[in-house]
mmCIF file of C-alpha atoms in Angstrom:
data_model
loop_
_atom_site.group_PDB
_atom_site.id
_atom_site.type_symbol
_atom_site.label_atom_id
_atom_site.label_comp_id
_atom_site.label_asym_id
_atom_site.label_seq_id
_atom_site.Cartn_x
_atom_site.Cartn_y
_atom_site.Cartn_z
ATOM 1 C CA UNK A 1 -0.070 -0.589 -0.285
ATOM 2 C CA UNK A 2 3.218 2.405 1.285
ATOM 3 C CA UNK A 3 4.713 2.331 -2.850
ATOM 4 C CA UNK A 4 1.088 2.331 -4.570
ATOM 5 C CA UNK A 5 0.492 5.316 -2.387
ATOM 6 C CA UNK A 6 4.352 7.349 -3.094
ATOM 7 C CA UNK A 7 3.461 5.622 -7.188
ATOM 8 C CA UNK A 8 0.216 8.193 -6.542
ATOM 9 C CA UNK A 9 1.931 11.100 -4.659
ATOM 10 C CA UNK A 10 4.084 11.735 -7.731
ATOM 11 C CA UNK A 11 1.920 10.900 -10.546
ATOM 12 C CA UNK A 12 -0.377 13.859 -8.352
ATOM 13 C CA UNK A 13 3.202 16.294 -7.685
ATOM 14 C CA UNK A 14 4.330 15.223 -11.593
ATOM 15 C CA UNK A 15 1.025 16.560 -12.831
ATOM 16 C CA UNK A 16 0.741 20.325 -11.192
ATOM 17 C CA UNK A 17 4.457 20.532 -11.739
ATOM 18 C CA UNK A 18 3.715 19.937 -15.339
ATOM 19 C CA UNK A 19 0.257 22.463 -15.082
ATOM 20 C CA UNK A 20 2.609 25.433 -14.188
ATOM 21 C CA UNK A 21 5.368 24.941 -15.847
ATOM 22 C CA UNK A 22 6.152 27.435 -18.539
ATOM 23 C CA UNK A 23 8.468 25.740 -21.843
ATOM 24 C CA UNK A 24 6.882 23.068 -22.935
ATOM 25 C CA UNK A 25 9.473 21.091 -23.316
ATOM 26 C CA UNK A 26 9.790 21.028 -19.204
ATOM 27 C CA UNK A 27 6.197 20.423 -18.721
ATOM 28 C CA UNK A 28 6.041 18.246 -21.483
ATOM 29 C CA UNK A 29 9.331 15.683 -19.320
ATOM 30 C CA UNK A 30 7.141 15.887 -16.283
ATOM 31 C CA UNK A 31 3.945 14.957 -18.012
ATOM 32 C CA UNK A 32 5.794 11.964 -19.277
ATOM 33 C CA UNK A 33 7.239 11.387 -15.809
ATOM 34 C CA UNK A 34 3.992 11.221 -14.748
ATOM 35 C CA UNK A 35 2.274 8.758 -17.259
ATOM 36 C CA UNK A 36 5.354 6.926 -15.601
ATOM 37 C CA UNK A 37 4.861 6.854 -11.826
ATOM 38 C CA UNK A 38 1.013 6.743 -12.836
ATOM 39 C CA UNK A 39 1.809 3.295 -15.031
ATOM 40 C CA UNK A 40 3.719 1.993 -11.866
ATOM 41 C CA UNK A 41 0.875 2.453 -9.720
ATOM 42 C CA UNK A 42 -1.291 0.386 -11.539
ATOM 43 C CA UNK A 43 1.176 -1.834 -11.803
ATOM 44 C CA UNK A 44 1.380 -2.242 -8.214
ATOM 45 C CA UNK A 45 -2.194 -2.671 -8.050
ATOM 46 C CA UNK A 46 -2.902 -5.648 -10.827
ATOM 47 C CA UNK A 47 0.005 -7.384 -8.202
ATOM 48 C CA UNK A 48 -2.026 -7.113 -5.227
ATOM 49 C CA UNK A 49 -5.896 -7.221 -7.064
ATOM 50 C CA UNK A 50 -6.430 -3.987 -5.277
ATOM 51 C CA UNK A 51 -8.759 -1.440 -7.934
ATOM 52 C CA UNK A 52 -6.242 1.580 -8.377
ATOM 53 C CA UNK A 53 -9.846 3.855 -8.438
ATOM 54 C CA UNK A 54 -10.562 3.221 -5.315
ATOM 55 C CA UNK A 55 -6.262 4.514 -3.987
ATOM 56 C CA UNK A 56 -6.166 7.511 -6.564
ATOM 57 C CA UNK A 57 -6.354 10.370 -4.107
ATOM 58 C CA UNK A 58 -3.135 12.266 -3.359
ATOM 59 C CA UNK A 59 -2.003 12.074 0.382
ATOM 60 C CA UNK A 60 -1.615 14.923 2.568
ATOM 61 C CA UNK A 61 1.758 14.750 2.662
ATOM 62 C CA UNK A 62 1.798 15.210 -1.534
ATOM 63 C CA UNK A 63 -1.553 17.733 -1.023
ATOM 64 C CA UNK A 64 0.978 20.043 1.521
ATOM 65 C CA UNK A 65 3.695 19.349 -0.863
ATOM 66 C CA UNK A 66 1.160 21.196 -3.655
ATOM 67 C CA UNK A 67 -0.322 23.747 -1.081
ATOM 68 C CA UNK A 68 4.530 24.320 -0.609
ATOM 69 C CA UNK A 69 4.173 25.357 -4.108
ATOM 70 C CA UNK A 70 1.821 27.668 -4.188
ATOM 71 C CA UNK A 71 2.413 29.532 -1.606
ATOM 72 C CA UNK A 72 7.000 29.165 -2.341
ATOM 73 C CA UNK A 73 7.549 28.226 -5.737
ATOM 74 C CA UNK A 74 7.381 24.575 -7.096
ATOM 75 C CA UNK A 75 10.997 23.935 -7.334
ATOM 76 C CA UNK A 76 10.353 22.580 -3.232
ATOM 77 C CA UNK A 77 7.753 19.859 -4.535
ATOM 78 C CA UNK A 78 10.877 19.030 -7.713
ATOM 79 C CA UNK A 79 13.266 18.757 -4.106
ATOM 80 C CA UNK A 80 10.318 16.779 -2.191
ATOM 81 C CA UNK A 81 10.292 14.181 -4.980
ATOM 82 C CA UNK A 82 13.724 13.969 -6.035
ATOM 83 C CA UNK A 83 14.397 13.147 -2.193
ATOM 84 C CA UNK A 84 11.974 11.121 -1.889
ATOM 85 C CA UNK A 85 13.435 9.002 -5.610
ATOM 86 C CA UNK A 86 17.218 9.121 -4.214
ATOM 87 C CA UNK A 87 15.820 7.423 -0.835
ATOM 88 C CA UNK A 88 13.548 4.607 -2.195
ATOM 89 C CA UNK A 89 16.319 4.185 -5.024
ATOM 90 C CA UNK A 90 19.658 3.593 -1.886
ATOM 91 C CA UNK A 91 17.054 1.419 -0.373
ATOM 92 C CA UNK A 92 16.143 -0.967 -3.456
ATOM 93 C CA UNK A 93 20.439 -0.986 -3.168
ATOM 94 C CA UNK A 94 21.077 -1.424 -0.402
ATOM 95 C CA UNK A 95 18.541 -4.345 -0.283
ATOM 96 C CA UNK A 96 18.739 -6.379 -3.114
ATOM 97 C CA UNK A 97 22.520 -6.251 -2.596
ATOM 98 C CA UNK A 98 22.306 -7.177 0.945
ATOM 99 C CA UNK A 99 20.515 -10.550 -0.158
ATOM 100 C CA UNK A 100 23.022 -10.661 -2.878
ATOM 101 C CA UNK A 101 20.907 -10.000 -5.952
ATOM 102 C CA UNK A 102 22.538 -8.523 -9.653
ATOM 103 C CA UNK A 103 21.719 -4.709 -10.080
ATOM 104 C CA UNK A 104 19.426 -4.582 -12.876
ATOM 105 C CA UNK A 105 20.388 -0.245 -13.943
ATOM 106 C CA UNK A 106 16.288 -0.560 -12.635
ATOM 107 C CA UNK A 107 17.315 0.880 -9.159
ATOM 108 C CA UNK A 108 18.454 4.514 -10.457
ATOM 109 C CA UNK A 109 16.302 7.523 -9.120
ATOM 110 C CA UNK A 110 14.501 9.236 -11.562
ATOM 111 C CA UNK A 111 16.636 12.290 -11.590
ATOM 112 C CA UNK A 112 18.099 10.708 -14.459
ATOM 113 C CA UNK A 113 15.285 9.611 -16.999
ATOM 114 C CA UNK A 114 14.263 12.863 -15.937
ATOM 115 C CA UNK A 115 17.013 14.255 -17.311
ATOM 116 C CA UNK A 116 17.000 11.261 -20.741
ATOM 117 C CA UNK A 117 12.872 12.829 -21.361
ATOM 118 C CA UNK A 118 14.328 15.953 -21.031
ATOM 119 C CA UNK A 119 17.442 15.469 -24.018
ATOM 120 C CA UNK A 120 14.814 13.271 -26.406
ATOM 121 C CA UNK A 121 12.541 16.382 -26.401
ATOM 122 C CA UNK A 122 12.959 17.602 -30.543
ATOM 123 C CA UNK A 123 15.201 21.021 -30.342
ATOM 124 C CA UNK A 124 15.995 21.071 -27.015
ATOM 125 C CA UNK A 125 19.181 23.385 -26.237
ATOM 126 C CA UNK A 126 21.127 24.666 -23.850
ATOM 127 C CA UNK A 127 19.180 26.865 -22.204
ATOM 128 C CA UNK A 128 16.519 24.296 -21.348
ATOM 129 C CA UNK A 129 18.513 21.983 -19.953
ATOM 130 C CA UNK A 130 20.566 23.666 -17.584
ATOM 131 C CA UNK A 131 17.168 25.464 -16.399
ATOM 132 C CA UNK A 132 15.879 22.165 -15.384
ATOM 133 C CA UNK A 133 19.370 20.808 -14.093
ATOM 134 C CA UNK A 134 19.469 23.743 -11.654
ATOM 135 C CA UNK A 135 15.243 22.822 -11.114
ATOM 136 C CA UNK A 136 16.055 19.891 -9.082
ATOM 137 C CA UNK A 137 19.474 20.819 -7.252
ATOM 138 C CA UNK A 138 18.068 23.675 -5.704
ATOM 139 C CA UNK A 139 15.004 23.176 -3.996
ATOM 140 C CA UNK A 140 15.137 27.159 -2.800
ATOM 141 C CA UNK A 141 17.775 27.236 -1.051
ATOM 142 C CA UNK A 142 15.427 24.629 1.386
ATOM 143 C CA UNK A 143 14.449 26.855 3.513
ATOM 144 C CA UNK A 144 11.634 25.237 4.975
ATOM 145 C CA UNK A 145 13.948 22.394 5.279
ATOM 146 C CA UNK A 146 15.690 24.629 7.157
ATOM 147 C CA UNK A 147 12.729 26.114 9.251
ATOM 148 C CA UNK A 148 11.994 22.015 10.533
ATOM 149 C CA UNK A 149 14.621 21.801 11.949
ATOM 150 C CA UNK A 150 15.318 25.158 12.595
ATOM 151 C CA UNK A 151 12.707 24.523 14.965
ATOM 152 C CA UNK A 152 13.035 21.185 16.780
ATOM 153 C CA UNK A 153 17.183 22.246 17.346
ATOM 154 C CA UNK A 154 15.724 24.662 19.556
ATOM 155 C CA UNK A 155 12.504 22.490 21.162
ATOM 156 C CA UNK A 156 14.920 20.367 22.328
ATOM 157 C CA UNK A 157 17.962 21.761 23.690
ATOM 158 C CA UNK A 158 15.430 24.342 25.480
ATOM 159 C CA UNK A 159 13.254 21.931 26.070
ATOM 160 C CA UNK A 160 16.392 19.774 27.501
ATOM 161 C CA UNK A 161 17.597 22.785 29.403
ATOM 162 C CA UNK A 162 14.763 24.047 31.813
ATOM 163 C CA UNK A 163 13.815 19.835 32.262
ATOM 164 C CA UNK A 164 17.700 19.428 33.819
ATOM 165 C CA UNK A 165 17.231 23.588 35.879
ATOM 166 C CA UNK A 166 13.581 22.489 36.736
ATOM 167 C CA UNK A 167 14.591 18.431 38.597
ATOM 168 C CA UNK A 168 17.416 20.979 40.466
ATOM 169 C CA UNK A 169 15.010 23.814 41.500
ATOM 170 C CA UNK A 170 11.577 24.636 42.608
ATOM 171 C CA UNK A 171 12.281 27.914 41.574
ATOM 172 C CA UNK A 172 9.579 29.615 39.172
ATOM 173 C CA UNK A 173 11.981 32.464 39.071
ATOM 174 C CA UNK A 174 15.511 30.152 39.056
ATOM 175 C CA UNK A 175 13.204 27.638 35.630
ATOM 176 C CA UNK A 176 11.834 31.239 33.565
ATOM 177 C CA UNK A 177 15.140 33.253 33.829
ATOM 178 C CA UNK A 178 17.538 29.934 32.437
ATOM 179 C CA UNK A 179 14.850 29.064 30.267
ATOM 180 C CA UNK A 180 14.544 32.855 28.842
ATOM 181 C CA UNK A 181 19.252 32.829 28.737
ATOM 182 C CA UNK A 182 18.735 29.316 26.563
ATOM 183 C CA UNK A 183 16.352 31.221 24.091
ATOM 184 C CA UNK A 184 18.273 34.467 23.424
ATOM 185 C CA UNK A 185 21.854 32.493 24.138
ATOM 186 C CA UNK A 186 21.435 29.890 21.172
ATOM 187 C CA UNK A 187 19.291 31.894 18.393
ATOM 188 C CA UNK A 188 22.608 35.220 18.743
ATOM 189 C CA UNK A 189 23.966 31.331 18.530
ATOM 190 C CA UNK A 190 22.622 29.988 15.946
ATOM 191 C CA UNK A 191 21.840 33.561 14.168
ATOM 192 C CA UNK A 192 25.955 34.360 14.113
ATOM 193 C CA UNK A 193 26.553 30.877 12.815
ATOM 194 C CA UNK A 194 24.215 31.497 10.058
ATOM 195 C CA UNK A 195 25.648 34.709 9.027
ATOM 196 C CA UNK A 196 29.210 33.741 9.062
ATOM 197 C CA UNK A 197 28.473 30.265 7.147
ATOM 198 C CA UNK A 198 26.596 32.546 4.438
ATOM 199 C CA UNK A 199 29.088 34.880 4.494
ATOM 200 C CA UNK A 200 31.753 32.487 4.013
ATOM 201 C CA UNK A 201 30.371 30.339 1.829
ATOM 202 C CA UNK A 202 29.063 33.425 -1.000
ATOM 203 C CA UNK A 203 32.788 34.718 -0.025
ATOM 204 C CA UNK A 204 34.777 30.952 -1.313
ATOM 205 C CA UNK A 205 32.422 30.830 -4.325
ATOM 206 C CA UNK A 206 31.867 34.567 -5.909
ATOM 207 C CA UNK A 207 36.281 34.373 -5.840
ATOM 208 C CA UNK A 208 35.915 30.685 -7.592
ATOM 209 C CA UNK A 209 33.456 32.102 -10.363
ATOM 210 C CA UNK A 210 35.960 35.084 -10.836
ATOM 211 C CA UNK A 211 38.563 32.315 -11.727
ATOM 212 C CA UNK A 212 35.670 30.962 -14.038
ATOM 213 C CA UNK A 213 34.452 33.902 -15.754
ATOM 214 C CA UNK A 214 38.524 35.168 -16.672
ATOM 215 C CA UNK A 215 39.316 31.404 -18.390
ATOM 216 C CA UNK A 216 35.836 32.178 -20.367
ATOM 217 C CA UNK A 217 36.704 35.116 -21.126
ATOM 218 C CA UNK A 218 40.158 34.595 -21.922
ATOM 219 C CA UNK A 219 39.974 30.829 -24.214
ATOM 220 C CA UNK A 220 36.298 30.737 -25.295
ATOM 221 C CA UNK A 221 37.112 28.212 -26.932
ATOM 222 C CA UNK A 222 37.983 25.396 -24.878
ATOM 223 C CA UNK A 223 34.570 26.303 -22.515
ATOM 224 C CA UNK A 224 33.202 25.489 -25.403
ATOM 225 C CA UNK A 225 35.286 22.100 -25.610
ATOM 226 C CA UNK A 226 33.524 22.556 -21.756
ATOM 227 C CA UNK A 227 30.791 22.774 -22.421
ATOM 228 C CA UNK A 228 30.742 19.882 -25.468
ATOM 229 C CA UNK A 229 31.971 17.623 -23.255
ATOM 230 C CA UNK A 230 29.781 18.053 -20.326
ATOM 231 C CA UNK A 231 27.033 17.513 -22.520
ATOM 232 C CA UNK A 232 28.059 14.672 -24.083
ATOM 233 C CA UNK A 233 29.565 12.873 -20.367
ATOM 234 C CA UNK A 234 25.149 12.901 -19.396
ATOM 235 C CA UNK A 235 24.596 10.860 -22.584
ATOM 236 C CA UNK A 236 23.898 13.438 -25.505
ATOM 237 C CA UNK A 237 25.177 12.554 -28.826
ATOM 238 C CA UNK A 238 28.615 14.493 -30.161
ATOM 239 C CA UNK A 239 27.087 16.785 -33.103
ATOM 240 C CA UNK A 240 24.523 17.526 -30.879
ATOM 241 C CA UNK A 241 26.633 18.796 -27.965
ATOM 242 C CA UNK A 242 28.777 20.591 -30.063
ATOM 243 C CA UNK A 243 25.540 22.552 -31.061
ATOM 244 C CA UNK A 244 24.199 22.869 -28.087
ATOM 245 C CA UNK A 245 27.554 24.559 -26.642
ATOM 246 C CA UNK A 246 27.763 26.948 -29.135
ATOM 247 C CA UNK A 247 24.754 28.437 -28.916
ATOM 248 C CA UNK A 248 25.352 28.134 -24.939
ATOM 249 C CA UNK A 249 28.598 30.071 -25.821
ATOM 250 C CA UNK A 250 26.231 32.771 -27.201
ATOM 251 C CA UNK A 251 24.929 34.036 -24.285
ATOM 252 C CA UNK A 252 27.624 34.326 -21.654
ATOM 253 C CA UNK A 253 26.412 34.090 -18.097
ATOM 254 C CA UNK A 254 23.948 31.681 -19.230
ATOM 255 C CA UNK A 255 27.233 29.568 -20.560
ATOM 256 C CA UNK A 256 29.486 31.065 -17.045
ATOM 257 C CA UNK A 257 26.058 29.708 -14.726
ATOM 258 C CA UNK A 258 26.737 25.953 -16.500
ATOM 259 C CA UNK A 259 30.400 25.866 -16.163
ATOM 260 C CA UNK A 260 30.242 26.243 -12.601
ATOM 261 C CA UNK A 261 27.775 24.224 -11.575
ATOM 262 C CA UNK A 262 29.277 21.754 -13.738
ATOM 263 C CA UNK A 263 32.793 22.382 -12.634
ATOM 264 C CA UNK A 264 32.674 23.847 -9.181
ATOM 265 C CA UNK A 265 29.593 22.201 -8.541
ATOM 266 C CA UNK A 266 28.527 25.833 -7.412
ATOM 267 C CA UNK A 267 24.293 26.947 -7.778
ATOM 268 C CA UNK A 268 25.116 30.401 -8.699
ATOM 269 C CA UNK A 269 20.947 30.555 -7.059
ATOM 270 C CA UNK A 270 21.841 29.606 -4.008
ATOM 271 C CA UNK A 271 24.513 33.177 -3.638
ATOM 272 C CA UNK A 272 22.144 35.618 -3.579
ATOM 273 C CA UNK A 273 20.499 35.062 -0.301
ATOM 274 C CA UNK A 274 20.646 37.624 2.212
ATOM 275 C CA UNK A 275 23.502 36.618 5.178
ATOM 276 C CA UNK A 276 22.108 38.581 7.440
ATOM 277 C CA UNK A 277 18.712 37.496 6.620
ATOM 278 C CA UNK A 278 19.382 34.112 6.923
ATOM 279 C CA UNK A 279 20.380 35.013 10.451
ATOM 280 C CA UNK A 280 17.466 36.031 11.582
ATOM 281 C CA UNK A 281 15.446 33.232 9.971
ATOM 282 C CA UNK A 282 17.347 31.182 11.829
ATOM 283 C CA UNK A 283 17.150 33.805 15.055
ATOM 284 C CA UNK A 284 13.912 33.653 14.988
ATOM 285 C CA UNK A 285 12.767 29.704 14.075
ATOM 286 C CA UNK A 286 15.207 28.750 16.542
ATOM 287 C CA UNK A 287 13.322 31.392 19.319
ATOM 288 C CA UNK A 288 10.061 29.761 18.545
ATOM 289 C CA UNK A 289 10.520 26.399 19.543
ATOM 290 C CA UNK A 290 12.615 27.574 21.714
ATOM 291 C CA UNK A 291 9.779 29.185 23.535
ATOM 292 C CA UNK A 292 7.615 26.243 23.479
ATOM 293 C CA UNK A 293 9.189 24.668 26.850
ATOM 294 C CA UNK A 294 9.334 27.571 28.505
ATOM 295 C CA UNK A 295 5.503 29.066 28.036
ATOM 296 C CA UNK A 296 4.300 26.684 31.395
ATOM 297 C CA UNK A 297 7.077 28.249 33.704
ATOM 298 C CA UNK A 298 5.788 32.322 32.819
ATOM 299 C CA UNK A 299 1.742 32.003 34.287
ATOM 300 C CA UNK A 300 2.763 28.459 36.941
ATOM 301 C CA UNK A 301 6.068 26.078 38.698
ATOM 302 C CA UNK A 302 6.424 23.237 40.228
ATOM 303 C CA UNK A 303 5.253 19.960 39.396
ATOM 304 C CA UNK A 304 2.035 21.628 37.238
ATOM 305 C CA UNK A 305 4.748 23.929 35.511
ATOM 306 C CA UNK A 306 6.732 20.501 34.814
ATOM 307 C CA UNK A 307 3.977 19.093 32.894
ATOM 308 C CA UNK A 308 2.486 21.103 31.189
ATOM 309 C CA UNK A 309 6.186 22.463 29.598
ATOM 310 C CA UNK A 310 6.557 18.874 28.653
ATOM 311 C CA UNK A 311 2.769 18.097 26.892
ATOM 312 C CA UNK A 312 3.230 20.924 25.094
ATOM 313 C CA UNK A 313 7.484 20.512 23.924
ATOM 314 C CA UNK A 314 5.043 16.703 23.526
ATOM 315 C CA UNK A 315 3.020 18.209 21.151
ATOM 316 C CA UNK A 316 5.657 19.694 19.524
ATOM 317 C CA UNK A 317 7.643 17.714 18.641
ATOM 318 C CA UNK A 318 5.693 15.253 17.065
ATOM 319 C CA UNK A 319 4.677 18.391 14.823
ATOM 320 C CA UNK A 320 7.680 18.728 14.239
ATOM 321 C CA UNK A 321 8.359 14.902 13.416
ATOM 322 C CA UNK A 322 5.750 14.936 10.905
ATOM 323 C CA UNK A 323 6.584 18.201 9.305
ATOM 324 C CA UNK A 324 10.078 16.032 8.211
ATOM 325 C CA UNK A 325 7.778 13.609 6.871
ATOM 326 C CA UNK A 326 7.791 15.883 4.352
ATOM 327 C CA UNK A 327 11.131 15.319 2.386
ATOM 328 C CA UNK A 328 11.176 11.844 3.553
ATOM 329 C CA UNK A 329 8.159 10.173 2.656
ATOM 330 C CA UNK A 330 7.745 8.254 5.909
ATOM 331 C CA UNK A 331 4.689 7.430 8.089
ATOM 332 C CA UNK A 332 3.769 10.404 10.465
ATOM 333 C CA UNK A 333 3.121 8.594 13.132
ATOM 334 C CA UNK A 334 5.927 6.916 13.233
ATOM 335 C CA UNK A 335 8.117 10.083 12.332
ATOM 336 C CA UNK A 336 5.771 12.134 14.973
ATOM 337 C CA UNK A 337 6.270 9.105 18.531
ATOM 338 C CA UNK A 338 9.628 8.599 17.169
ATOM 339 C CA UNK A 339 11.034 12.755 17.423
ATOM 340 C CA UNK A 340 9.065 12.192 20.573
ATOM 341 C CA UNK A 341 9.940 9.672 22.529
ATOM 342 C CA UNK A 342 13.411 10.618 21.262
ATOM 343 C CA UNK A 343 12.579 14.689 22.662
ATOM 344 C CA UNK A 344 11.687 12.672 26.044
ATOM 345 C CA UNK A 345 14.699 10.536 26.620
ATOM 346 C CA UNK A 346 16.435 13.597 26.680
ATOM 347 C CA UNK A 347 15.099 15.895 28.868
ATOM 348 C CA UNK A 348 14.523 13.398 30.945
ATOM 349 C CA UNK A 349 17.726 12.454 31.427
ATOM 350 C CA UNK A 350 18.365 16.212 31.477
ATOM 351 C CA UNK A 351 15.413 15.911 35.199
ATOM 352 C CA UNK A 352 17.518 13.402 36.161
ATOM 353 C CA UNK A 353 21.505 15.366 36.105
ATOM 354 C CA UNK A 354 19.170 18.243 38.050
ATOM 355 C CA UNK A 355 17.877 15.997 40.723
ATOM 356 C CA UNK A 356 20.989 14.433 41.352
ATOM 357 C CA UNK A 357 22.787 17.947 41.223
ATOM 358 C CA UNK A 358 20.007 19.377 42.859
ATOM 359 C CA UNK A 359 19.509 16.807 46.254
ATOM 360 C CA UNK A 360 23.755 17.145 46.247
ATOM 361 C CA UNK A 361 23.931 20.867 46.749
ATOM 362 C CA UNK A 362 21.226 20.582 49.219
#
């Protein structure tokens, strides 16, 4: 059932990608992928004697991803699809290797299939290949994943801190002060770390990109040959590769972008983000997660405050675990309760340590 639902979700999402895509060639790729996924779903359903008509509804995960696509752009949706395809591919390969079964090539993820379909389209251009490559590699900077993980870090770290202090002292003021201090310190640390990370990466990549542009200006013929070799490595015939490389060289900015991506592994779009903006988002997202276990101690104390803090944190952990399934495709209940279990275990450990320290000091 899970395999069938995964294929139905992919069928639905590729349809949405095709509907919103303005480039007809790339839209055709998504429509063909949608048809492939539908075929897979039908084959699974037939094998298990399940009427496909009863299973055609996309899951909540697929519907949520579609809403995210409408709000933030469908690159997020394509990125999530690629992540799912890769995880399925790796699972199939690992299972076959474990059982000492031969690999047939069918296990590989659909990124290569998408690229192959694109390359077989009539009158495909180098710009379209480059456009698609940037689509499937970029997930909009992965802002949604960063939001989920940022909130998770804030919640678990401050939850553990608050429980540790609550175990050591019955003072409401002490727990509240420690929780707020942990919130501010963690948020500021995350923000500064994000700013330094983004800024350093930008400076390093900008320098490498400048060197690549100088090479493009100094030796255009050599760089055009490199472009052709890039296309040939993707399986495009030699004559077509050289033709596409010549077309790309007519716009040096596009040629530069592709060379930077293929030679250096740099996505120029990801460098456009503001380091300060990334720092602010990190601060806010960490703080949102960190404030959850502190809230009850603003109004109550003692065991009542601890129970409320644990309850709110458990709900927050479950929601984060459920949100993570948008990218992993795993079962919501399993992922949610696993997150709750790990979070509560960490908090129980620090509470116990705090209790021991409190008794020792007393």
